[in-house]
Every structure is written in structure tokens, then in C-alpha cells.
Amino acid sequence: MKRLLPALLLLAGCSSGLVVDTYPTTPDTDADCKALYADGAQKVAGQKQVLVKGSKATAWGDPAIILRCGVTQPDALLPTSRCDMVAGVGWFTEEIADGYLFTTIGRRFFISVEVPEAYDPAADALVDIAPSVLKHDPVVKDCV
């Protein structure tokens, strides 16, 4: 039994937390993103927050709604791109294979939210996330 316990502890340590793919971040956003993650919603689209491995994202539910902070500007975002206002935050919307990818527009840094198609309407997740975005990522230019 003494040999089994360390093996179980090792397995438990390896399996805790959702693994989120790495992504490039913009310089000087770590402190702001850490504050955003710490102050984030406990529930998004009715889903409880889930543990994420590392410090570069936060998530809710299964399949996971994933918020990434300090992301780089999406290649598809152009000055003429549509801006969808949800709960006081402007978002650039992209359809992805299994849902939607929303990225903030007109703020000091970019925040993205990946919402799987299981959550409909997908914008409900943005309503729950908006208060933290408004508090931690100041507007630079209004969404028009």
C-alpha cells in the first residue's frame, strides 16, 4: 500500500486542470490578465469555472468556454470589420469549426472568448464575461 500512494499522488498531480493550447501574447499584459482571471465570473453561460493548467487562460464548463487574455490581433480583423456590442463591450466575431471565437475590439489589449456550439446563444457567455472586461481592459476607441 505504501508504494501505491505515491503513484496515485503522481497521477492526480498530472491530471488536474484543463490543458489550453499556448498562444502568442502581447507584451506588458501579464499583470492585467492575471487580475482579469482572478476577478472573472464564477459562472459563464450557466457553467461553473473549471481549473486550467498554467496561467494563460480561464475556462468554464464542458465543453469548455475558454477566455484568453492578451492575445494578438486576429488576422481577419480589419478597420471595416463588424463590431458586435454585447453588454457594453465590442466584439469581433468569427465562426470556427465547433462554435464561435469572439475577440474584443477597441480596448487596450485583446481578449478572446471561444464558445463551443453547444452553448446557444453564444453571446450569453459574453454577457457574463463583460463586467470583468469592462473593469480590467479600458476602452481606447469606441466600437462603431
Coordinates of N, CA and C in Angstrom, one line a residue, residues 2-140:
K2 N 2.0 1.2 0.7 CA 2.9 2.4 0.8 C 3.4 2.8 -0.6
R3 N 3.6 1.8 -1.5 CA 4.1 2.1 -2.9 C 3.0 2.6 -3.8
L4 N 1.8 2.2 -3.5 CA 0.6 2.7 -4.3 C 0.3 4.1 -4.1
L5 N 0.4 4.6 -2.9 CA 0.0 6.0 -2.6 C 0.9 7.0 -3.4
P6 N 2.2 6.9 -3.5 CA 2.9 7.9 -4.3 C 2.6 7.9 -5.8
A7 N 2.3 6.7 -6.3 CA 1.9 6.6 -7.7 C 0.5 7.3 -7.9
L8 N -0.4 7.1 -7.0 CA -1.7 7.7 -7.1 C -1.6 9.3 -7.0
L9 N -0.7 9.7 -6.1 CA -0.5 11.2 -6.0 C 0.1 11.7 -7.3
L10 N 1.0 11.0 -7.9 CA 1.6 11.4 -9.1 C 0.6 11.5 -10.2
L11 N -0.3 10.5 -10.3 CA -1.3 10.6 -11.3 C -2.3 11.7 -11.1
A12 N -2.7 12.0 -9.8 CA -3.6 13.1 -9.5 C -3.0 14.4 -9.9
G13 N -1.7 14.5 -9.6 CA -1.0 15.8 -10.0 C -0.9 16.0 -11.5
C14 N -0.8 15.0 -12.2 CA -0.7 15.1 -13.7 C -2.1 15.4 -14.4
S15 N -3.2 15.0 -13.7 CA -4.5 15.1 -14.4 C -5.3 16.4 -14.0
S16 N -4.8 17.2 -13.1 CA -5.6 18.3 -12.7 C -5.5 19.5 -13.6
G17 N -6.6 19.9 -14.1 CA -6.7 21.1 -14.9 C -6.8 20.8 -16.4
L18 N -7.6 21.7 -17.0 CA -7.8 21.7 -18.5 C -6.5 22.2 -19.2
V19 N -6.1 21.5 -20.2 CA -4.9 22.0 -20.9 C -5.4 22.9 -22.1
V20 N -5.0 24.1 -22.1 CA -5.3 25.1 -23.1 C -4.1 25.3 -24.0
D21 N -4.3 25.3 -25.3 CA -3.1 25.5 -26.2 C -2.5 26.8 -25.9
T22 N -1.2 26.9 -26.1 CA -0.4 28.1 -26.0 C -0.7 29.0 -27.1
Y23 N -0.5 30.3 -26.9 CA -0.8 31.3 -27.9 C 0.1 32.5 -27.7
P24 N 0.4 33.2 -28.7 CA 1.3 34.4 -28.5 C 0.5 35.5 -27.8
T25 N 1.2 36.2 -26.9 CA 0.5 37.3 -26.1 C 1.3 38.6 -26.4
T26 N 0.6 39.7 -26.2 CA 1.2 41.0 -26.4 C 2.0 41.3 -25.2
P27 N 3.1 42.1 -25.4 CA 3.9 42.4 -24.2 C 3.1 43.3 -23.2
D28 N 3.5 43.2 -22.0 CA 3.0 44.0 -20.9 C 1.5 43.8 -20.6
T29 N 1.0 42.6 -20.8 CA -0.4 42.3 -20.4 C -0.5 41.3 -19.3
D30 N 0.6 40.8 -18.8 CA 0.5 39.7 -17.8 C -0.2 40.2 -16.5
A31 N 0.2 41.3 -16.0 CA -0.5 41.8 -14.8 C -1.9 42.0 -14.9
D32 N -2.3 42.7 -16.1 CA -3.7 42.9 -16.3 C -4.5 41.6 -16.5
C33 N -3.9 40.7 -17.2 CA -4.6 39.4 -17.4 C -4.7 38.6 -16.2
K34 N -3.7 38.6 -15.3 CA -3.8 37.9 -14.0 C -4.9 38.5 -13.2
A35 N -5.1 39.8 -13.2 CA -6.2 40.5 -12.5 C -7.5 40.1 -13.1
L36 N -7.6 40.1 -14.4 CA -8.8 39.7 -15.1 C -9.3 38.3 -14.7
Y37 N -8.3 37.4 -14.8 CA -8.6 36.0 -14.4 C -9.1 35.8 -13.0
A38 N -8.4 36.5 -12.1 CA -8.7 36.4 -10.7 C -10.1 37.0 -10.4
D39 N -10.5 38.0 -11.1 CA -11.8 38.7 -10.9 C -12.9 38.2 -11.8
G40 N -12.7 37.1 -12.5 CA -13.6 36.6 -13.5 C -14.9 36.0 -12.9
A41 N -15.8 35.8 -13.7 CA -17.1 35.3 -13.3 C -17.0 33.8 -12.8
Q42 N -17.7 33.5 -11.8 CA -17.7 32.1 -11.3 C -18.5 31.2 -12.2
K43 N -19.5 31.8 -12.9 CA -20.3 31.0 -13.9 C -20.4 31.8 -15.2
V44 N -20.3 31.1 -16.3 CA -20.5 31.7 -17.6 C -21.4 30.8 -18.4
A45 N -22.5 31.4 -18.9 CA -23.5 30.7 -19.7 C -24.0 29.5 -18.8
G46 N -24.1 29.7 -17.5 CA -24.6 28.7 -16.6 C -23.6 27.6 -16.2
Q47 N -22.4 27.8 -16.7 CA -21.4 26.7 -16.5 C -20.4 27.2 -15.4
K48 N -20.0 26.3 -14.5 CA -19.1 26.6 -13.5 C -17.6 26.7 -14.0
Q49 N -16.9 27.5 -13.3 CA -15.5 27.7 -13.7 C -14.7 26.4 -13.5
V50 N -13.8 26.0 -14.4 CA -13.0 24.8 -14.3 C -11.5 25.2 -14.2
L51 N -10.8 24.4 -13.6 CA -9.4 24.6 -13.4 C -8.6 24.5 -14.7
V52 N -7.8 25.4 -15.0 CA -7.0 25.4 -16.2 C -5.5 25.3 -15.8
K53 N -4.8 24.4 -16.5 CA -3.3 24.3 -16.2 C -2.6 25.5 -16.7
G54 N -1.7 26.1 -15.9 CA -1.0 27.3 -16.3 C -1.8 28.5 -16.0
S55 N -1.2 29.6 -16.5 CA -1.8 30.9 -16.1 C -2.2 31.8 -17.3
K56 N -2.4 31.1 -18.5 CA -2.7 31.9 -19.7 C -4.1 31.8 -20.2
A57 N -5.0 31.3 -19.4 CA -6.4 31.2 -19.8 C -7.3 30.9 -18.6
T58 N -8.6 31.1 -18.7 CA -9.6 30.6 -17.8 C -10.7 30.0 -18.5
A59 N -11.5 29.1 -17.9 CA -12.5 28.4 -18.6 C -13.7 28.0 -17.8
W60 N -14.8 27.7 -18.5 CA -16.0 27.3 -17.8 C -16.6 26.2 -18.6
G61 N -17.2 25.2 -17.9 CA -18.0 24.1 -18.5 C -17.2 23.0 -19.2
D62 N -18.0 22.1 -19.8 CA -17.5 21.0 -20.6 C -18.6 20.7 -21.6
P63 N -18.3 21.0 -22.9 CA -17.1 21.5 -23.5 C -16.8 22.9 -22.9
A64 N -15.5 23.2 -22.9 CA -15.0 24.5 -22.2 C -15.3 25.7 -23.1
I65 N -15.8 26.7 -22.4 CA -15.8 28.1 -22.9 C -14.4 28.6 -22.4
I66 N -13.6 29.1 -23.3 CA -12.2 29.5 -22.9 C -12.0 31.0 -23.2
L67 N -11.5 31.7 -22.2 CA -11.1 33.1 -22.3 C -9.6 33.1 -22.3
R68 N -9.1 33.8 -23.3 CA -7.6 34.0 -23.4 C -7.4 35.5 -23.3
C69 N -6.4 36.0 -22.6 CA -6.2 37.4 -22.4 C -4.8 37.8 -23.0
G70 N -4.8 39.0 -23.6 CA -3.5 39.5 -24.1 C -3.2 38.8 -25.5
V71 N -4.2 38.3 -26.2 CA -4.0 37.7 -27.5 C -3.6 38.7 -28.5
T72 N -3.0 38.3 -29.6 CA -2.6 39.2 -30.7 C -3.9 39.5 -31.5
Q73 N -3.8 40.6 -32.2 CA -5.0 41.0 -33.1 C -5.2 39.9 -34.1
P74 N -6.5 39.5 -34.3 CA -6.8 38.4 -35.3 C -6.5 38.9 -36.7
D75 N -6.0 38.1 -37.5 CA -5.6 38.4 -38.9 C -6.8 38.9 -39.7
A76 N -8.0 38.4 -39.4 CA -9.2 38.7 -40.1 C -9.8 40.0 -39.7
L77 N -9.3 40.6 -38.6 CA -9.9 41.9 -38.1 C -9.3 43.0 -38.9
L78 N -10.2 43.7 -39.6 CA -9.9 44.9 -40.4 C -10.6 46.1 -39.9
P79 N -10.2 47.3 -40.3 CA -10.9 48.5 -39.9 C -12.3 48.5 -40.3
T80 N -12.7 47.8 -41.3 CA -14.1 47.7 -41.8 C -14.9 46.5 -41.2
S81 N -14.3 45.8 -40.3 CA -14.9 44.6 -39.7 C -16.1 45.1 -38.8
R82 N -17.1 44.2 -38.8 CA -18.3 44.5 -38.0 C -17.9 44.4 -36.5
C83 N -18.5 45.2 -35.7 CA -18.3 45.2 -34.3 C -19.7 44.9 -33.6
D84 N -19.7 43.8 -32.9 CA -21.0 43.4 -32.2 C -20.9 43.9 -30.7
M85 N -21.8 44.8 -30.3 CA -21.8 45.2 -28.9 C -22.6 44.3 -28.1
V86 N -22.0 43.8 -27.0 CA -22.7 42.9 -26.1 C -22.4 43.4 -24.7
A87 N -23.4 43.9 -23.9 CA -23.2 44.3 -22.5 C -22.1 45.3 -22.4
G88 N -22.0 46.3 -23.3 CA -21.1 47.4 -23.2 C -19.7 47.1 -23.8
V89 N -19.5 45.9 -24.3 CA -18.1 45.5 -24.9 C -18.3 45.2 -26.4
G90 N -17.4 45.8 -27.2 CA -17.4 45.5 -28.6 C -16.6 44.2 -28.9
W91 N -17.2 43.4 -29.8 CA -16.6 42.1 -30.1 C -16.5 41.9 -31.6
F92 N -15.4 41.3 -32.1 CA -15.2 40.8 -33.4 C -15.6 39.4 -33.4
T93 N -16.5 38.9 -34.3 CA -17.0 37.6 -34.2 C -16.5 36.8 -35.4
E94 N -16.0 35.6 -35.1 CA -15.5 34.6 -36.2 C -16.2 33.3 -35.9
E95 N -16.7 32.7 -37.0 CA -17.1 31.3 -36.9 C -15.9 30.4 -36.9
I96 N -15.9 29.4 -36.0 CA -14.8 28.4 -36.0 C -15.5 27.0 -36.2
A97 N -14.7 26.0 -36.3 CA -15.2 24.7 -36.6 C -16.3 24.2 -35.7
D98 N -16.1 24.5 -34.4 CA -17.1 24.0 -33.4 C -17.8 25.1 -32.6
G99 N -17.9 26.3 -33.2 CA -18.6 27.3 -32.5 C -18.2 28.7 -33.0
Y100 N -17.9 29.6 -32.0 CA -17.5 31.0 -32.3 C -16.3 31.4 -31.5
L101 N -15.5 32.3 -32.1 CA -14.4 32.9 -31.5 C -14.7 34.4 -31.5
F102 N -14.8 35.0 -30.3 CA -15.1 36.4 -30.1 C -13.8 37.1 -29.6
T103 N -13.5 38.2 -30.2 CA -12.3 39.0 -29.7 C -12.7 40.4 -29.5
T104 N -12.3 41.0 -28.4 CA -12.6 42.4 -28.1 C -12.1 43.3 -29.1
I105 N -12.8 44.4 -29.3 CA -12.4 45.5 -30.3 C -12.3 46.8 -29.5
G106 N -11.3 47.6 -29.8 CA -11.2 49.0 -29.3 C -10.8 49.1 -27.8
R107 N -10.1 48.1 -27.3 CA -9.6 48.1 -25.9 C -8.1 48.1 -25.9
R108 N -7.5 48.4 -24.7 CA -6.1 48.5 -24.6 C -5.4 47.2 -25.1
F109 N -6.0 46.1 -24.8 CA -5.4 44.8 -25.3 C -6.5 43.9 -25.7
F110 N -6.2 42.9 -26.5 CA -7.2 41.9 -27.0 C -7.5 40.8 -26.0
I111 N -8.8 40.5 -25.9 CA -9.2 39.3 -25.1 C -10.1 38.5 -26.1
S112 N -9.9 37.2 -26.1 CA -10.7 36.3 -26.9 C -11.5 35.3 -26.1
V113 N -12.6 35.0 -26.6 CA -13.5 34.0 -25.9 C -14.0 33.0 -26.9
E114 N -13.6 31.8 -26.7 CA -14.0 30.7 -27.6 C -15.2 30.0 -27.0
V115 N -16.3 30.0 -27.7 CA -17.6 29.5 -27.2 C -18.0 28.3 -28.2
P116 N -18.0 27.1 -27.6 CA -18.4 25.9 -28.4 C -19.9 26.0 -28.8
E117 N -20.2 25.4 -29.9 CA -21.6 25.4 -30.5 C -22.6 24.8 -29.5
A118 N -22.2 24.1 -28.5 CA -23.1 23.5 -27.5 C -23.9 24.6 -26.7
Y119 N -23.3 25.8 -26.7 CA -23.9 26.9 -26.0 C -24.6 27.9 -27.0
D120 N -25.9 27.9 -26.9 CA -26.6 28.7 -27.8 C -27.7 29.5 -27.1
P121 N -27.8 30.8 -27.1 CA -26.9 31.6 -28.0 C -25.5 31.9 -27.4
A122 N -24.6 31.9 -28.2 CA -23.2 32.0 -27.8 C -22.9 33.3 -27.1
A123 N -23.7 34.4 -27.5 CA -23.4 35.7 -26.9 C -23.8 35.7 -25.4
D124 N -24.5 34.7 -24.9 CA -24.8 34.7 -23.4 C -23.5 34.6 -22.6
A125 N -22.5 33.9 -23.1 CA -21.2 33.8 -22.4 C -20.6 35.2 -22.4
L126 N -20.7 36.0 -23.4 CA -20.1 37.4 -23.4 C -20.8 38.3 -22.4
V127 N -22.1 38.1 -22.1 CA -22.8 38.9 -21.1 C -22.2 38.7 -19.8
D128 N -21.9 37.4 -19.4 CA -21.3 37.1 -18.1 C -19.8 37.5 -18.0
I129 N -19.1 37.6 -19.1 CA -17.7 38.0 -19.1 C -17.5 39.5 -19.1
A130 N -18.5 40.2 -19.7 CA -18.4 41.7 -19.9 C -18.0 42.5 -18.6
P131 N -18.5 42.2 -17.4 CA -18.1 43.0 -16.3 C -16.6 43.0 -16.0
S132 N -16.0 41.9 -16.1 CA -14.5 41.8 -15.9 C -13.8 42.5 -17.0
V133 N -14.2 42.4 -18.3 CA -13.6 43.1 -19.4 C -13.7 44.6 -19.1
L134 N -14.8 45.0 -18.8 CA -15.0 46.5 -18.6 C -14.1 47.0 -17.5
K135 N -14.0 46.2 -16.4 CA -13.1 46.6 -15.3 C -11.6 46.6 -15.6
H136 N -11.2 45.6 -16.3 CA -9.7 45.4 -16.4 C -9.1 45.7 -17.8
D137 N -9.9 46.0 -18.8 CA -9.4 46.3 -20.1 C -10.0 47.6 -20.6
P138 N -9.4 48.7 -20.4 CA -10.0 50.0 -20.7 C -10.2 50.2 -22.2
V139 N -11.3 51.0 -22.5 CA -11.6 51.3 -23.9 C -10.6 52.3 -24.4
V140 N -10.2 52.1 -25.6 CA -9.3 53.1 -26.3 C -10.1 53.8 -27.4

